[in-house]
PDB file of C-alpha atoms in Angstrom:
ATOM      1  CA  MET N   1      19.451 -79.459 159.776  1.00 87.00           C
ATOM      2  CA  LYS N   2      16.438 -81.774 159.944  1.00 94.00           C
ATOM      3  CA  CYS N   3      17.303 -85.467 160.331  1.00 96.00           C
ATOM      4  CA  PRO N   4      15.949 -87.548 157.408  1.00 97.00           C
ATOM      5  CA  TYR N   5      15.526 -90.562 159.723  1.00 97.00           C
ATOM      6  CA  CYS N   6      13.708 -89.222 162.805  1.00 97.00           C
ATOM      7  CA  GLY N   7      12.848 -85.603 161.841  1.00 96.00           C
ATOM      8  CA  TYR N   8      14.743 -84.035 164.758  1.00 98.00           C
ATOM      9  CA  ASN N   9      15.919 -80.475 163.984  1.00 97.00           C
ATOM     10  CA  GLU N  10      19.357 -80.546 165.643  1.00 97.00           C
ATOM     11  CA  SER N  11      22.508 -82.121 164.237  1.00 97.00           C
ATOM     12  CA  LYS N  12      26.249 -81.637 164.530  1.00 98.00           C
ATOM     13  CA  VAL N  13      28.760 -81.456 161.699  1.00 98.00           C
ATOM     14  CA  ILE N  14      31.251 -84.324 161.752  1.00 98.00           C
ATOM     15  CA  ASP N  15      33.194 -83.454 158.580  1.00 98.00           C
ATOM     16  CA  SER N  16      33.109 -80.596 156.080  1.00 96.00           C
ATOM     17  CA  ARG N  17      34.956 -80.289 152.773  1.00 96.00           C
ATOM     18  CA  PRO N  18      34.497 -78.808 149.295  1.00 94.00           C
ATOM     19  CA  THR N  19      33.463 -81.103 146.452  1.00 90.00           C
ATOM     20  CA  GLU N  20      35.860 -81.866 143.608  1.00 88.00           C
ATOM     21  CA  ASP N  21      34.421 -79.076 141.438  1.00 89.00           C
ATOM     22  CA  ASP N  22      34.607 -76.555 144.355  1.00 87.00           C
ATOM     23  CA  GLU N  23      31.011 -75.472 143.716  1.00 89.00           C
ATOM     24  CA  LYS N  24      29.443 -77.220 146.709  1.00 94.00           C
ATOM     25  CA  ILE N  25      30.301 -77.993 150.325  1.00 96.00           C
ATOM     26  CA  ARG N  26      29.812 -81.577 151.474  1.00 97.00           C
ATOM     27  CA  ARG N  27      28.969 -81.919 155.163  1.00 97.00           C
ATOM     28  CA  ARG N  28      28.731 -85.154 157.097  1.00 98.00           C
ATOM     29  CA  ARG N  29      26.250 -84.702 159.965  1.00 98.00           C
ATOM     30  CA  GLU N  30      25.126 -86.684 162.994  1.00 98.00           C
ATOM     31  CA  CYS N  31      21.632 -86.390 164.489  1.00 98.00           C
ATOM     32  CA  LEU N  32      21.683 -85.409 168.174  1.00 98.00           C
ATOM     33  CA  SER N  33      18.546 -87.472 168.841  1.00 98.00           C
ATOM     34  CA  CYS N  34      18.889 -90.830 167.051  1.00 98.00           C
ATOM     35  CA  GLY N  35      22.658 -90.710 166.383  1.00 97.00           C
ATOM     36  CA  LYS N  36      22.380 -91.644 162.697  1.00 98.00           C
ATOM     37  CA  ARG N  37      24.658 -89.960 160.182  1.00 98.00           C
ATOM     38  CA  PHE N  38      23.722 -88.320 156.897  1.00 98.00           C
ATOM     39  CA  THR N  39      25.333 -86.170 154.200  1.00 97.00           C
ATOM     40  CA  THR N  40      24.243 -82.742 152.999  1.00 97.00           C
ATOM     41  CA  TYR N  41      25.489 -80.704 150.042  1.00 96.00           C
ATOM     42  CA  GLU N  42      25.361 -76.918 150.331  1.00 95.00           C
ATOM     43  CA  ILE N  43      25.486 -74.492 147.417  1.00 93.00           C
ATOM     44  CA  VAL N  44      26.229 -70.784 147.829  1.00 86.00           C
ATOM     45  CA  GLU N  45      23.540 -68.613 146.284  1.00 86.00           C
ATOM     46  CA  THR N  46      24.744 -65.290 144.991  1.00 86.00           C
ATOM     47  CA  ALA N  47      22.234 -62.472 144.865  1.00 88.00           C
ATOM     48  CA  PRO N  48      22.945 -59.353 142.806  1.00 91.00           C
ATOM     49  CA  LEU N  49      23.835 -56.290 144.878  1.00 93.00           C
ATOM     50  CA  MET N  50      21.301 -53.498 144.626  1.00 94.00           C
ATOM     51  CA  VAL N  51      21.823 -49.797 145.368  1.00 95.00           C
ATOM     52  CA  VAL N  52      18.895 -47.796 146.765  1.00 96.00           C
ATOM     53  CA  LYS N  53      18.982 -44.241 145.423  1.00 95.00           C
ATOM     54  CA  LYS N  54      17.746 -41.122 147.233  1.00 96.00           C
ATOM     55  CA  ASP N  55      14.491 -41.258 145.266  1.00 97.00           C
ATOM     56  CA  HIS N  56      14.057 -44.878 146.522  1.00 96.00           C
ATOM     57  CA  SER N  57      14.663 -46.365 143.076  1.00 96.00           C
ATOM     58  CA  ARG N  58      16.929 -49.402 142.843  1.00 95.00           C
ATOM     59  CA  GLN N  59      19.819 -50.085 140.488  1.00 94.00           C
ATOM     60  CA  LEU N  60      22.271 -52.932 140.124  1.00 93.00           C
ATOM     61  CA  PHE N  61      25.651 -52.195 141.681  1.00 92.00           C
ATOM     62  CA  ASP N  62      28.116 -51.932 138.770  1.00 87.00           C
ATOM     63  CA  ARG N  63      31.593 -51.181 140.126  1.00 77.00           C
TER      64      ARG N  63
END
């Protein structure tokens, strides 16, 4: 995760927990370069499952 303070691309996760609504994950991170801490919120993106048929057409998975 890119540090918002110095722009360094490496950080470590200090704390991780779901938000109150359980829709996001809150992570407390520390930059490995400058040592400053920052918070990120992560949301799971769900993509629809697609089935590729023998004729190479695609359909939504419906089971």
